Amino acid sequence: MNNVSLRRDRHVLFLAIRQIYRHRTRSLLTVLGVVIGVFSVITMVTLGNGATEAVRASISALGSDLLTIRPGQSAGPGGGSGGGPFDLADVEAIRGQIGGVVVVAGQAQTAGVAVRNAQSWSTTITGTTNEFFRAQRLTIGAGREFTHEEEEAGKRVCIIGATIVANLFQNTDPIGQVFRVRGISCEVVGVLEERGQNGFGGDLDDTIIMPLKAVQRQLTGNHDIGAIAVGVDPTFNSAAIQAAIVALLRERRNLDPTQDDDFSVLDAKQIADTISGTVGILTLLVGAVAGISLLVGGIGIMNIMLVSVTERTREIGTRLAIGALGDEVLLQFLVEAVVLSCLGGLVGMVIALIICITAAPLIGVPFLFDAQINFLSFFFSAAIGIGFGYFPARRAAGLNPIEALRYD
Amino acid sequence: MVEPLVRLDKITKVFGDGPTAFQALRGIDLAVEGGDFVAIMGASGSGKSTAMNILGCLDTPTSGRYFFKGVEVQALTRDQRALLRRRYIGFVFQGFNLLPRMSALENVELPLIYRGEPAARRKSFAMAALAQVGLEPWASHKSNELSGGQQQRVAIARAIVTRPQMLLADEPTGNLDSETSFEIMRLLRELNRGLAVTVIMITHEAEMAAFASSVVRLRDGLVEQRELAS
């Protein structure tokens, strides 16, 4: 083209950054929406994940390869309406006839007040066998388990939890000591290792465990078994074992095919999955609501950018007159929006992490850094910058320089 | 015959269409040699601003041909015209059109940014341009802290920093008092002579037009008269 050079040069990226710095206050207000959006998404999801993990952990503390069989159809403690209790023959049938079963512990439970010297404490008493400790993954911290003789004879011995130690023995060594419960005396032979609370606020250490026969003879006065804990071999499919137990018990309880089960088999892992699944869905829901605030933040950016384009019409006209290309003006405004929203995303991430690290211990959930949601939120805020920045940038680039120069 | 820097050949410009159409230029012929200092005068509505926009490659004619350095401007795309402005044309506006919040130096650097000059060269070129308009000590002042005359000097520095071949000044003294106006005019004449930059200036004041080497009078979209300045 003759001696006229129409070479293109690109050096506009930093113009945007300079502009943002020059309008610090406005930039901050512009990105506030994105900051809050990213912050809430990350906080909600991170704390939600922590809560899911907390629930899962506390349920699997009950024993992840544990099936609990109760009469009736209610999942709650104490059984539900319908079927009568089990007996020892049921326990032995499960032990003898179901493959993949490692331990089976029948339990007879009752409530009562334990008394020692001037101290009294209302608690639950469980009669069971040593297998119960295996099934429930309980560890004897001090002392010992029941002897075979104690189990067979139904001796009045007991293994107690930390809460009982604290309330009846004021944390002195209880081994060999005797206290009374529901009018019978009982010698402490072991103490359970402390377990804390379960996922629902119940105290796992508030328990007295006696041999099954002792509870049946001395306290409940019958041969009923209120619950059966079944520990399964983790290499077996617990659903198949569950089905086999259901079939066996239906047969033993003479249920005809039209009748519903009058007992229930609970899989601890299944409960954990169900509950953490529910918490997971709630987390997703809250995260999605927070995501909407991120979207609103993007609209905020678009608004301010549009105002900025109008306010800077003369400036844009000047830039175009001195030779800025439409693309360069477009790029400048687009980069401005993207840099703003990315900045907002970063600030939101940092605030979210600080809040999560601080708040997680306060609400009792573990802090789990979720790289995916952090990356996703940041990516989304950048995308918002492009999406909502493009329209104002397009408008700026398309201005007629003559009219823009005349604009007041 | 040597091609002049600028040649307008039967340029017309019509705004709108149908019964409301307005013919701003009715066929202008004009040649400006490199190094000239031309003042364009005319009553409002005579088409001088329209002619200036076409000369500055900001607008395209409805018909006719505009040659800048032999290139037919009306055939260029919007981007090509922008690149042509960037490299060969400097603009001085009546309202100065400096970017607020930016220092005088940053304003002068602006065209160099679009030319992709590295920062160090930008700064030294911009300082040199500011020195040429006598504002070197004011380089770091924000443009809104300067007086009108100073602002127009910064704008002139911005226009000449790229060493353009043509300086287009649209009523450059329209917002200034007469004493400052003369200073600006003397500066423009100095640049015209010292840098051999072609200056085309719109004005409606004969006193200012007197600084030019020739005066073109427009009337109703036509060149009425071209004369050498007194």
PDB file of N, CA, C and O in Angstrom, chain A residues 240-264:
ATOM      1  N   ALA A 240     -26.178 -59.102  50.387  1.00  0.00           N
ATOM      2  CA  ALA A 240     -26.572 -60.512  50.250  1.00  0.00           C
ATOM      3  C   ALA A 240     -26.764 -61.126  51.626  1.00  0.00           C
ATOM      4  O   ALA A 240     -27.716 -61.884  51.858  1.00  0.00           O
ATOM      5  N   ILE A 241     -25.862 -60.786  52.548  1.00  0.00           N
ATOM      6  CA  ILE A 241     -25.979 -61.314  53.915  1.00  0.00           C
ATOM      7  C   ILE A 241     -27.274 -60.802  54.547  1.00  0.00           C
ATOM      8  O   ILE A 241     -28.022 -61.545  55.188  1.00  0.00           O
ATOM      9  N   GLN A 242     -27.525 -59.523  54.310  1.00  0.00           N
ATOM     10  CA  GLN A 242     -28.743 -58.913  54.832  1.00  0.00           C
ATOM     11  C   GLN A 242     -29.969 -59.673  54.320  1.00  0.00           C
ATOM     12  O   GLN A 242     -30.866 -60.016  55.097  1.00  0.00           O
ATOM     13  N   ALA A 243     -29.977 -59.983  53.011  1.00  0.00           N
ATOM     14  CA  ALA A 243     -31.115 -60.691  52.425  1.00  0.00           C
ATOM     15  C   ALA A 243     -31.245 -62.090  53.024  1.00  0.00           C
ATOM     16  O   ALA A 243     -32.366 -62.549  53.318  1.00  0.00           O
ATOM     17  N   ALA A 244     -30.105 -62.762  53.244  1.00  0.00           N
ATOM     18  CA  ALA A 244     -30.141 -64.114  53.813  1.00  0.00           C
ATOM     19  C   ALA A 244     -30.703 -64.080  55.230  1.00  0.00           C
ATOM     20  O   ALA A 244     -31.491 -64.949  55.625  1.00  0.00           O
ATOM     21  N   ILE A 245     -30.308 -63.059  56.004  1.00  0.00           N
ATOM     22  CA  ILE A 245     -30.808 -62.934  57.376  1.00  0.00           C
ATOM     23  C   ILE A 245     -32.312 -62.695  57.365  1.00  0.00           C
ATOM     24  O   ILE A 245     -33.066 -63.289  58.145  1.00  0.00           O
ATOM     25  N   VAL A 246     -32.753 -61.831  56.452  1.00  0.00           N
ATOM     26  CA  VAL A 246     -34.181 -61.547  56.359  1.00  0.00           C
ATOM     27  C   VAL A 246     -34.942 -62.835  56.057  1.00  0.00           C
ATOM     28  O   VAL A 246     -35.937 -63.160  56.710  1.00  0.00           O
ATOM     29  N   ALA A 247     -34.438 -63.619  55.088  1.00  0.00           N
ATOM     30  CA  ALA A 247     -35.131 -64.856  54.709  1.00  0.00           C
ATOM     31  C   ALA A 247     -35.175 -65.828  55.893  1.00  0.00           C
ATOM     32  O   ALA A 247     -36.217 -66.434  56.187  1.00  0.00           O
ATOM     33  N   LEU A 248     -34.036 -65.941  56.590  1.00  0.00           N
ATOM     34  CA  LEU A 248     -33.960 -66.855  57.738  1.00  0.00           C
ATOM     35  C   LEU A 248     -34.949 -66.455  58.820  1.00  0.00           C
ATOM     36  O   LEU A 248     -35.707 -67.288  59.341  1.00  0.00           O
ATOM     37  N   LEU A 249     -34.957 -65.171  59.160  1.00  0.00           N
ATOM     38  CA  LEU A 249     -35.812 -64.722  60.258  1.00  0.00           C
ATOM     39  C   LEU A 249     -37.292 -64.784  59.870  1.00  0.00           C
ATOM     40  O   LEU A 249     -38.139 -65.087  60.703  1.00  0.00           O
ATOM     41  N   ARG A 250     -37.603 -64.550  58.609  1.00  0.00           N
ATOM     42  CA  ARG A 250     -39.010 -64.677  58.154  1.00  0.00           C
ATOM     43  C   ARG A 250     -39.481 -66.116  58.364  1.00  0.00           C
ATOM     44  O   ARG A 250     -40.599 -66.356  58.834  1.00  0.00           O
ATOM     45  N   GLU A 251     -38.583 -67.044  58.043  1.00  0.00           N
ATOM     46  CA  GLU A 251     -38.926 -68.449  58.193  1.00  0.00           C
ATOM     47  C   GLU A 251     -39.125 -68.799  59.664  1.00  0.00           C
ATOM     48  O   GLU A 251     -40.102 -69.417  60.048  1.00  0.00           O
ATOM     49  N   ARG A 252     -38.170 -68.304  60.470  1.00  0.00           N
ATOM     50  CA  ARG A 252     -38.236 -68.626  61.903  1.00  0.00           C
ATOM     51  C   ARG A 252     -39.440 -67.976  62.568  1.00  0.00           C
ATOM     52  O   ARG A 252     -39.957 -68.467  63.543  1.00  0.00           O
ATOM     53  N   ARG A 253     -39.872 -66.856  62.056  1.00  0.00           N
ATOM     54  CA  ARG A 253     -41.007 -66.143  62.667  1.00  0.00           C
ATOM     55  C   ARG A 253     -42.313 -66.475  61.954  1.00  0.00           C
ATOM     56  O   ARG A 253     -43.325 -65.810  62.183  1.00  0.00           O
ATOM     57  N   ASN A 254     -42.260 -67.490  61.083  1.00  0.00           N
ATOM     58  CA  ASN A 254     -43.465 -67.989  60.411  1.00  0.00           C
ATOM     59  C   ASN A 254     -44.249 -66.890  59.694  1.00  0.00           C
ATOM     60  O   ASN A 254     -45.473 -66.795  59.837  1.00  0.00           O
ATOM     61  N   LEU A 255     -43.572 -66.071  58.953  1.00  0.00           N
ATOM     62  CA  LEU A 255     -44.282 -65.034  58.192  1.00  0.00           C
ATOM     63  C   LEU A 255     -44.630 -65.611  56.828  1.00  0.00           C
ATOM     64  O   LEU A 255     -43.785 -66.222  56.186  1.00  0.00           O
ATOM     65  N   ASP A 256     -45.907 -65.491  56.402  1.00  0.00           N
ATOM     66  CA  ASP A 256     -46.189 -65.974  55.051  1.00  0.00           C
ATOM     67  C   ASP A 256     -45.871 -64.871  54.050  1.00  0.00           C
ATOM     68  O   ASP A 256     -45.744 -63.703  54.415  1.00  0.00           O
ATOM     69  N   PRO A 257     -45.721 -65.230  52.794  1.00  0.00           N
ATOM     70  CA  PRO A 257     -45.172 -64.288  51.801  1.00  0.00           C
ATOM     71  C   PRO A 257     -45.962 -62.988  51.674  1.00  0.00           C
ATOM     72  O   PRO A 257     -45.424 -61.980  51.207  1.00  0.00           O
ATOM     73  N   THR A 258     -47.232 -62.980  52.061  1.00  0.00           N
ATOM     74  CA  THR A 258     -48.001 -61.739  51.917  1.00  0.00           C
ATOM     75  C   THR A 258     -47.710 -60.762  53.052  1.00  0.00           C
ATOM     76  O   THR A 258     -48.027 -59.587  52.958  1.00  0.00           O
ATOM     77  N   GLN A 259     -47.114 -61.268  54.121  1.00  0.00           N
ATOM     78  CA  GLN A 259     -46.888 -60.387  55.279  1.00  0.00           C
ATOM     79  C   GLN A 259     -45.587 -59.611  55.132  1.00  0.00           C
ATOM     80  O   GLN A 259     -44.608 -60.096  54.553  1.00  0.00           O
ATOM     81  N   ASP A 260     -45.600 -58.398  55.688  1.00  0.00           N
ATOM     82  CA  ASP A 260     -44.362 -57.607  55.711  1.00  0.00           C
ATOM     83  C   ASP A 260     -43.455 -58.162  56.807  1.00  0.00           C
ATOM     84  O   ASP A 260     -43.907 -58.849  57.712  1.00  0.00           O
ATOM     85  N   ASP A 261     -42.168 -57.814  56.696  1.00  0.00           N
ATOM     86  CA  ASP A 261     -41.239 -58.162  57.768  1.00  0.00           C
ATOM     87  C   ASP A 261     -41.715 -57.522  59.069  1.00  0.00           C
ATOM     88  O   ASP A 261     -42.153 -56.366  59.078  1.00  0.00           O
ATOM     89  N   ASP A 262     -41.613 -58.278  60.181  1.00  0.00           N
ATOM     90  CA  ASP A 262     -41.925 -57.651  61.465  1.00  0.00           C
ATOM     91  C   ASP A 262     -40.639 -57.422  62.257  1.00  0.00           C
ATOM     92  O   ASP A 262     -40.607 -57.456  63.459  1.00  0.00           O
ATOM     93  N   PHE A 263     -39.565 -57.212  61.518  1.00  0.00           N
ATOM     94  CA  PHE A 263     -38.262 -56.894  62.124  1.00  0.00           C
ATOM     95  C   PHE A 263     -37.501 -56.069  61.074  1.00  0.00           C
ATOM     96  O   PHE A 263     -37.954 -55.955  59.921  1.00  0.00           O
ATOM     97  N   SER A 264     -36.402 -55.497  61.470  1.00  0.00           N
ATOM     98  CA  SER A 264     -35.645 -54.736  60.484  1.00  0.00           C
ATOM     99  C   SER A 264     -34.162 -55.016  60.631  1.00  0.00           C
ATOM    100  O   SER A 264     -33.666 -55.263  61.728  1.00  0.00           O
TER     101      SER A 264
END
